[in-house]
mmCIF file of C-alpha atoms in Angstrom:
data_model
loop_
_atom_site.group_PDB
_atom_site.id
_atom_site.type_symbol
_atom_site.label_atom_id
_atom_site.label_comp_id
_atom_site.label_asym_id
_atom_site.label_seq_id
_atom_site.Cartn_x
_atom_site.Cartn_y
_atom_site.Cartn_z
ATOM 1 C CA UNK O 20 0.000 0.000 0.000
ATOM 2 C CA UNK O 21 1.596 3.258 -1.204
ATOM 3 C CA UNK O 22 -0.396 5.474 1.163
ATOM 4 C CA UNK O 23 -2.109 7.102 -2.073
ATOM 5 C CA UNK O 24 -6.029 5.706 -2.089
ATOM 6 C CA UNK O 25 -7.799 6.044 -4.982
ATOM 7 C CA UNK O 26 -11.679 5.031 -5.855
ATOM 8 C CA UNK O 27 -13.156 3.789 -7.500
ATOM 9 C CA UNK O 28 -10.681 0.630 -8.735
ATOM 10 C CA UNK O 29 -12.612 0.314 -11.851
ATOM 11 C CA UNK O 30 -15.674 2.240 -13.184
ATOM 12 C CA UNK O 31 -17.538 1.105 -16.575
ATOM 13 C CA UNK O 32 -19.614 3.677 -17.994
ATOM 14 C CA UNK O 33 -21.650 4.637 -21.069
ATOM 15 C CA UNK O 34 -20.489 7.458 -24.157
ATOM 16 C CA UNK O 35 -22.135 10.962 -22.725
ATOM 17 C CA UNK O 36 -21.853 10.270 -19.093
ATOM 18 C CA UNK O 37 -20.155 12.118 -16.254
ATOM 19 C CA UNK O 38 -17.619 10.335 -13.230
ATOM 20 C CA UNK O 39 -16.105 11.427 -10.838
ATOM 21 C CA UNK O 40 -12.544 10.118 -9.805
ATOM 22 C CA UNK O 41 -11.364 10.662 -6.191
ATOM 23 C CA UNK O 42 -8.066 10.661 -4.653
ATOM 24 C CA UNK O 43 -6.725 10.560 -1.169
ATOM 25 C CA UNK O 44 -2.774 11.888 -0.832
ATOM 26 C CA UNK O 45 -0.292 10.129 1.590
ATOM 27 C CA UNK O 46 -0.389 11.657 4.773
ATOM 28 C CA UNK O 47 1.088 14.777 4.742
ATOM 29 C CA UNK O 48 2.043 14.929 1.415
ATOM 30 C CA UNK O 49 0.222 18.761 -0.258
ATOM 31 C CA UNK O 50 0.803 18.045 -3.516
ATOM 32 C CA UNK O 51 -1.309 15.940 -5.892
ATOM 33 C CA UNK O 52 -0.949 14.885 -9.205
ATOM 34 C CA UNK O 53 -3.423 13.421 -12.041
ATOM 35 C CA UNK O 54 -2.090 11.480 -14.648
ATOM 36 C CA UNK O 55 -4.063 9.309 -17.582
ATOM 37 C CA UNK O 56 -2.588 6.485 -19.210
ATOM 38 C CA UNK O 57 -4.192 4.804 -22.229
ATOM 39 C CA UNK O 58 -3.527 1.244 -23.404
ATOM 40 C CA UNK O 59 0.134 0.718 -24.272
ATOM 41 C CA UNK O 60 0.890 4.314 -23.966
ATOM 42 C CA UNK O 61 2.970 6.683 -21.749
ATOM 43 C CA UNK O 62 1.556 8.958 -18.536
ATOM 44 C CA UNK O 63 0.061 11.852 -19.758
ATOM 45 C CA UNK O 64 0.090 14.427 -16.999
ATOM 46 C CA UNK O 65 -3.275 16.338 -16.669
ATOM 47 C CA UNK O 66 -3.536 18.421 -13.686
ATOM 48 C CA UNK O 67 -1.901 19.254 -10.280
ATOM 49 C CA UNK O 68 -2.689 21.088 -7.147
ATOM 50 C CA UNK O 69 -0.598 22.208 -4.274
ATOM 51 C CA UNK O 70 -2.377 23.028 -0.770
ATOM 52 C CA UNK O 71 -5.987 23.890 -2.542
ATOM 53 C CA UNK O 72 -4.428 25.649 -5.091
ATOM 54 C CA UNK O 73 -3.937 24.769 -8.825
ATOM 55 C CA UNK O 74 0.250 24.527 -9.363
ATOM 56 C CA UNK O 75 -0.032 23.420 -13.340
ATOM 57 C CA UNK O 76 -1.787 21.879 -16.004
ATOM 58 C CA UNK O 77 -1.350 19.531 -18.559
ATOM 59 C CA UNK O 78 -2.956 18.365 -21.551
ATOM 60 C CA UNK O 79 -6.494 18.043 -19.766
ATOM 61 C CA UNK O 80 -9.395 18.396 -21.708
ATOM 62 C CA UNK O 81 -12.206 21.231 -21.304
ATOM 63 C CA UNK O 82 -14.577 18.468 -20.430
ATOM 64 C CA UNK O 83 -12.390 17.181 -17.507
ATOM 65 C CA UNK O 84 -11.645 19.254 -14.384
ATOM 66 C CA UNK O 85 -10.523 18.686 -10.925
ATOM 67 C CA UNK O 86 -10.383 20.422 -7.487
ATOM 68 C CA UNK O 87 -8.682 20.005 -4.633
ATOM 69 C CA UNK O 88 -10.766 20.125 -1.323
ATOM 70 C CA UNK O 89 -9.390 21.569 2.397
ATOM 71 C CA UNK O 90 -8.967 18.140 3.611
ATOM 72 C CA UNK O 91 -6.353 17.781 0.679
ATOM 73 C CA UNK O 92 -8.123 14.938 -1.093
ATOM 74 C CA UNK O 93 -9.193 15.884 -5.014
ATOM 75 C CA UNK O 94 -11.397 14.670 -7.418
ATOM 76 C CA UNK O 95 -11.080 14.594 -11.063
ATOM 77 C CA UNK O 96 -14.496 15.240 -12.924
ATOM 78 C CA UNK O 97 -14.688 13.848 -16.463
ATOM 79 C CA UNK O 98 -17.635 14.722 -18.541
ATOM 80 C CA UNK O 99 -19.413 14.165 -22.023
ATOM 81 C CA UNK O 100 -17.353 11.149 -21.978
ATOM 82 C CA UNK O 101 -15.959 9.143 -25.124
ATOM 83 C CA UNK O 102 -15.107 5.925 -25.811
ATOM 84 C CA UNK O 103 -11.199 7.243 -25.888
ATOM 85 C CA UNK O 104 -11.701 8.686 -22.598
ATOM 86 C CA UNK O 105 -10.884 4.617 -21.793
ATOM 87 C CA UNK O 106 -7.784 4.652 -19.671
ATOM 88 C CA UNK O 107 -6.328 3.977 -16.346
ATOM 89 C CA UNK O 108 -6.281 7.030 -14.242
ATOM 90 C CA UNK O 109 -3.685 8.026 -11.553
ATOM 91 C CA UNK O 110 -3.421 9.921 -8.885
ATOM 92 C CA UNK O 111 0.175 10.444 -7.413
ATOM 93 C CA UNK O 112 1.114 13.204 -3.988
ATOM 94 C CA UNK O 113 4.415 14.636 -2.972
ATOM 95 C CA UNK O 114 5.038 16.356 -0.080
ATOM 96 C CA UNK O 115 5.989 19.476 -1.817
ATOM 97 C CA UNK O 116 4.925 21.750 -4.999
ATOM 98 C CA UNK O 117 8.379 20.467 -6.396
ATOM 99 C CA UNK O 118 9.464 17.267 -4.979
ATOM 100 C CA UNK O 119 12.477 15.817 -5.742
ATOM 101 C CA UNK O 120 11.609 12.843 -3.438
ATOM 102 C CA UNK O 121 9.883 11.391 -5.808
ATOM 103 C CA UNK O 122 5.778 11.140 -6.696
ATOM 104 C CA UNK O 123 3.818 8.239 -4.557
ATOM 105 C CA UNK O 124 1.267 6.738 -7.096
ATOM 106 C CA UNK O 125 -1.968 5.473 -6.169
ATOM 107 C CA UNK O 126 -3.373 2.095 -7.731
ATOM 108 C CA UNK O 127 -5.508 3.739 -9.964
ATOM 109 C CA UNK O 128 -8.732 4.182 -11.310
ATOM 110 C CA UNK O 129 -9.437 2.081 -14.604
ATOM 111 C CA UNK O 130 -12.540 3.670 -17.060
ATOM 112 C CA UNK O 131 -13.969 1.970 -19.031
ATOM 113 C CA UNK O 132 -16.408 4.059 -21.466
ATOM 114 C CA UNK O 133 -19.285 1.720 -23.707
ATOM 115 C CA UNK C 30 8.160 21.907 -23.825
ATOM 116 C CA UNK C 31 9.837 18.415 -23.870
ATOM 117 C CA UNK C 32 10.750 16.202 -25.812
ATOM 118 C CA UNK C 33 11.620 12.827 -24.326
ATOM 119 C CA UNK C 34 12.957 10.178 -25.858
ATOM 120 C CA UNK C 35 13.684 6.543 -25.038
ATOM 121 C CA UNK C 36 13.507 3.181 -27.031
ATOM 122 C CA UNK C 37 10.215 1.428 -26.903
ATOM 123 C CA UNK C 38 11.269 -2.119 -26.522
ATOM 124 C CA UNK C 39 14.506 -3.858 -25.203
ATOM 125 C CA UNK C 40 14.760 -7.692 -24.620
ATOM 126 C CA UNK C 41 17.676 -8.745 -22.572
ATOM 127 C CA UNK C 42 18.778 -12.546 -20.778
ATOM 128 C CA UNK C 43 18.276 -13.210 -16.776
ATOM 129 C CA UNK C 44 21.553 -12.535 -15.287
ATOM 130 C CA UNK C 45 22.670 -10.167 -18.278
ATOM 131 C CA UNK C 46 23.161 -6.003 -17.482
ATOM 132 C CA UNK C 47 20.977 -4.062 -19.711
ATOM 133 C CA UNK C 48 21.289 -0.001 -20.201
ATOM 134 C CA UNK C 49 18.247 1.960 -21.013
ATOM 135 C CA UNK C 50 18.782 5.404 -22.541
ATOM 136 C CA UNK C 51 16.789 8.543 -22.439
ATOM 137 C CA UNK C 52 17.156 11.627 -23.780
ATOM 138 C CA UNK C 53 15.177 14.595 -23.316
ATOM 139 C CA UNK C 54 15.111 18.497 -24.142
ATOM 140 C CA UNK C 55 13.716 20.613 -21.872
ATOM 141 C CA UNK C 56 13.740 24.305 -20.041
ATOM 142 C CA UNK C 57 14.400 24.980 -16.714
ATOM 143 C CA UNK C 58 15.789 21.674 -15.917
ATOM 144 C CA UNK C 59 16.288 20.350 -11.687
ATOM 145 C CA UNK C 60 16.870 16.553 -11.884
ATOM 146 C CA UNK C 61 15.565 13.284 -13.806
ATOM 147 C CA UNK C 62 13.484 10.857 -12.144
ATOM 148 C CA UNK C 63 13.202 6.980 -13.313
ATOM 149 C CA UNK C 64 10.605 4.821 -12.609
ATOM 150 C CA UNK C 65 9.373 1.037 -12.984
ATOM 151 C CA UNK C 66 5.851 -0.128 -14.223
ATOM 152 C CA UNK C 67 4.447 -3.630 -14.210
ATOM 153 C CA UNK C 68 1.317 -3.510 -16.588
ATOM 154 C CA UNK C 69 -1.519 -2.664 -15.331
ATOM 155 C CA UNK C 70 0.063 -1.341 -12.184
ATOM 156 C CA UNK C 71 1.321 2.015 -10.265
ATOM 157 C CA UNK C 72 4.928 3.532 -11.378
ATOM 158 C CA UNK C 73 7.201 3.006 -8.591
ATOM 159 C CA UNK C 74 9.967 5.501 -8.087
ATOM 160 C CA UNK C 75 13.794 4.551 -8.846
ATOM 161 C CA UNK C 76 15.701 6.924 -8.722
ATOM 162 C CA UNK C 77 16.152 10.622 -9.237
ATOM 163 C CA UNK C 78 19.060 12.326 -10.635
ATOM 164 C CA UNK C 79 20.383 16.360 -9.937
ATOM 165 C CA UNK C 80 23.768 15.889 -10.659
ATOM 166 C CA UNK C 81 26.497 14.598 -13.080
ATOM 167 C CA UNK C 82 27.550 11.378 -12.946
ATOM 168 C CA UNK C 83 26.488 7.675 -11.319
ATOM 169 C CA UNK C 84 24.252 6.814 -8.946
ATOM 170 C CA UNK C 85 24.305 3.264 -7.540
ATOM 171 C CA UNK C 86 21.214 1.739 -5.938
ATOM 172 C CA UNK C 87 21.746 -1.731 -5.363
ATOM 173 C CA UNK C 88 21.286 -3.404 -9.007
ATOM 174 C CA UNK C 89 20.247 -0.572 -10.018
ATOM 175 C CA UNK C 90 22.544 2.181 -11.296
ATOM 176 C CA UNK C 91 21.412 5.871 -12.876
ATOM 177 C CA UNK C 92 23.687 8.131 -14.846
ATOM 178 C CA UNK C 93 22.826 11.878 -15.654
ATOM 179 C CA UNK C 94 24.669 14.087 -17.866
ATOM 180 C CA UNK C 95 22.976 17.890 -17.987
ATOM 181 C CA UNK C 96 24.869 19.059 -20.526
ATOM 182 C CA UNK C 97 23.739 16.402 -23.122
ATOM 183 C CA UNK C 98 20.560 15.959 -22.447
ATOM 184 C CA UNK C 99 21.176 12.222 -21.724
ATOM 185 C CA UNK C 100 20.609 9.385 -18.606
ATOM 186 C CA UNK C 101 20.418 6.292 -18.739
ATOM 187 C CA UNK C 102 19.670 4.019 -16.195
ATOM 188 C CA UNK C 103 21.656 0.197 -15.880
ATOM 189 C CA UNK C 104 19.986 -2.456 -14.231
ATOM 190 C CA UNK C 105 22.728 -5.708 -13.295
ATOM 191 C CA UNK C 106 22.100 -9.233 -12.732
ATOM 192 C CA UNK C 107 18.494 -9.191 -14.325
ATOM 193 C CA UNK C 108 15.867 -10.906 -12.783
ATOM 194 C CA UNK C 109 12.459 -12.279 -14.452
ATOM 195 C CA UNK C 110 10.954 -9.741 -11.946
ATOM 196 C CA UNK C 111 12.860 -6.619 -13.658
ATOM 197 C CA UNK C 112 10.433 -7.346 -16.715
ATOM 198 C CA UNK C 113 8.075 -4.117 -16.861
ATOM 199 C CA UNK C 114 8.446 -0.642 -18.509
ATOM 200 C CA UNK C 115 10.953 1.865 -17.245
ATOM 201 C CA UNK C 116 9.846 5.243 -17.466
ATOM 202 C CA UNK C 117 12.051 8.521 -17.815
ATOM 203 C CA UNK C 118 10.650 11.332 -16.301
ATOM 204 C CA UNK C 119 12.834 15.172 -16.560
ATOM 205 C CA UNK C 120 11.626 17.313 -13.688
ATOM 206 C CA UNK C 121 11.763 21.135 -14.039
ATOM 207 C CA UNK C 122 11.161 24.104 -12.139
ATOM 208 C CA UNK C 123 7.220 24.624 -13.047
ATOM 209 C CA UNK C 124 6.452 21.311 -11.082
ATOM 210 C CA UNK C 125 5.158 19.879 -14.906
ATOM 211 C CA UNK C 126 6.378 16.050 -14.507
ATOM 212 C CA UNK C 127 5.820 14.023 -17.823
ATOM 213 C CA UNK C 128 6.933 10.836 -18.490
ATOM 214 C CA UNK C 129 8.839 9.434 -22.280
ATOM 215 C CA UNK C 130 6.445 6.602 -22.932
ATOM 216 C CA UNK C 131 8.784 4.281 -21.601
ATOM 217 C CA UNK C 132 10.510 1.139 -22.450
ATOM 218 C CA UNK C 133 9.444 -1.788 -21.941
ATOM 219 C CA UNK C 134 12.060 -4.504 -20.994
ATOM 220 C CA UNK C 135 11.436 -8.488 -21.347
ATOM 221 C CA UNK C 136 13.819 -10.402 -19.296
ATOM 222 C CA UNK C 137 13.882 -13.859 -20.928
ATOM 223 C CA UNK C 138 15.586 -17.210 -18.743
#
């Protein structure tokens, strides 16, 4: 267990839809990090947030956004969904805005859009 | 931007030392991170690089140099285990981490 908790584990859906995607940091970690990976293909980071506060973006689409909430946890909304939205999702924290311990990854969250 | 680049496949022999390259291009540079993926799992953090030269870590080994552009990180007595994809991962000063597409090694008996 990396300390990084994300839910759901796996989410089927239908083309149109909307899910949300939580994520839980490691304990005392600020930072977190969003990251989708489709099949056979490299991380593509989306979206990160430091303390509340959003650090940098990605290449997230308009119809995805995230927050971060007080109690540090975020969410990643993903709307209007298409089948190519498929992917495994990933949350990661650091304790920092620029860590150079290293990201902790969650498990991830695998979509599956029908 | 970046530009990251790394080979997509390498197939080595258990017990052999394999070297995976990566090269990048990027602006405001602070270190380079590697990491290991099984499929279908998390990335797990290796190693991270700020300075010239070698790191040793065990069987694992990452070299940095900033003024090429280039690391590559050298993984020794291979293990069936060590088969997954090894992602490079330049860090710079805006916090905006992304990952080559990795390479994904097959360790063979």
């Amino acid at each position: 267990d990396s300390g990084v908790t994300q839910t759901p584990k796996h989410l089927i859906t239908a083309t149109g839809q909307r899910v949300t995607l939580r994520c839980s940091p490691r304990s005392g970690d600020l930072s977190v990090y969003w990251y989708q990976q489709s099949l056979d293909q490299g991380l593509q980071f989306l979206i990160q947030y430091y303390n509340g506060e959003e650090r940098a973006k990605g290449n997230i689409l308009e119809r995805f956004s995230a927050q971060q909430f007080p109690d540090l946890h975020s969410e990643l909304n993903l709307s209007s969904l298409e089948l190519g939205d498929s992917a495994l999702y990933f949350c990661a924290s650091s304790v920092a805005a620029q860590s150079a311990y290293g990201y902790t990854f969650g498990s991830g969250t695998r979509l599956t859009v029908v | 931007g970046q530009n990251i680049d790394q080979p997509t496949e390498m197939t080595a022999t258990e017990g052999a030392i394999v070297q995976i390259n990566c090269t990048y291009q990027t602006s405001g540079f602070n270190g380079l991170f590697w990491y290991q993926q099984h499929a279908g799992e998390a990335p797990t953090f290796l190693s991270y690089n700020v300075l010239d030269g070698l790191e040793e870590k065990g069987r694992f080994s990452s070299f940095l140099s900033r003024s090429k552009g280039y690391s590559y990180l050298l993984l020794k007595e291979l293990q069936m285990k060590d088969s997954a994809s090894y992602l490079c991962a330049p860090h710079h000063n805006n916090n905006d981490m992304r990952f080559g597409a990795g390479t994904r090694l097959t360790v063979k008996p």
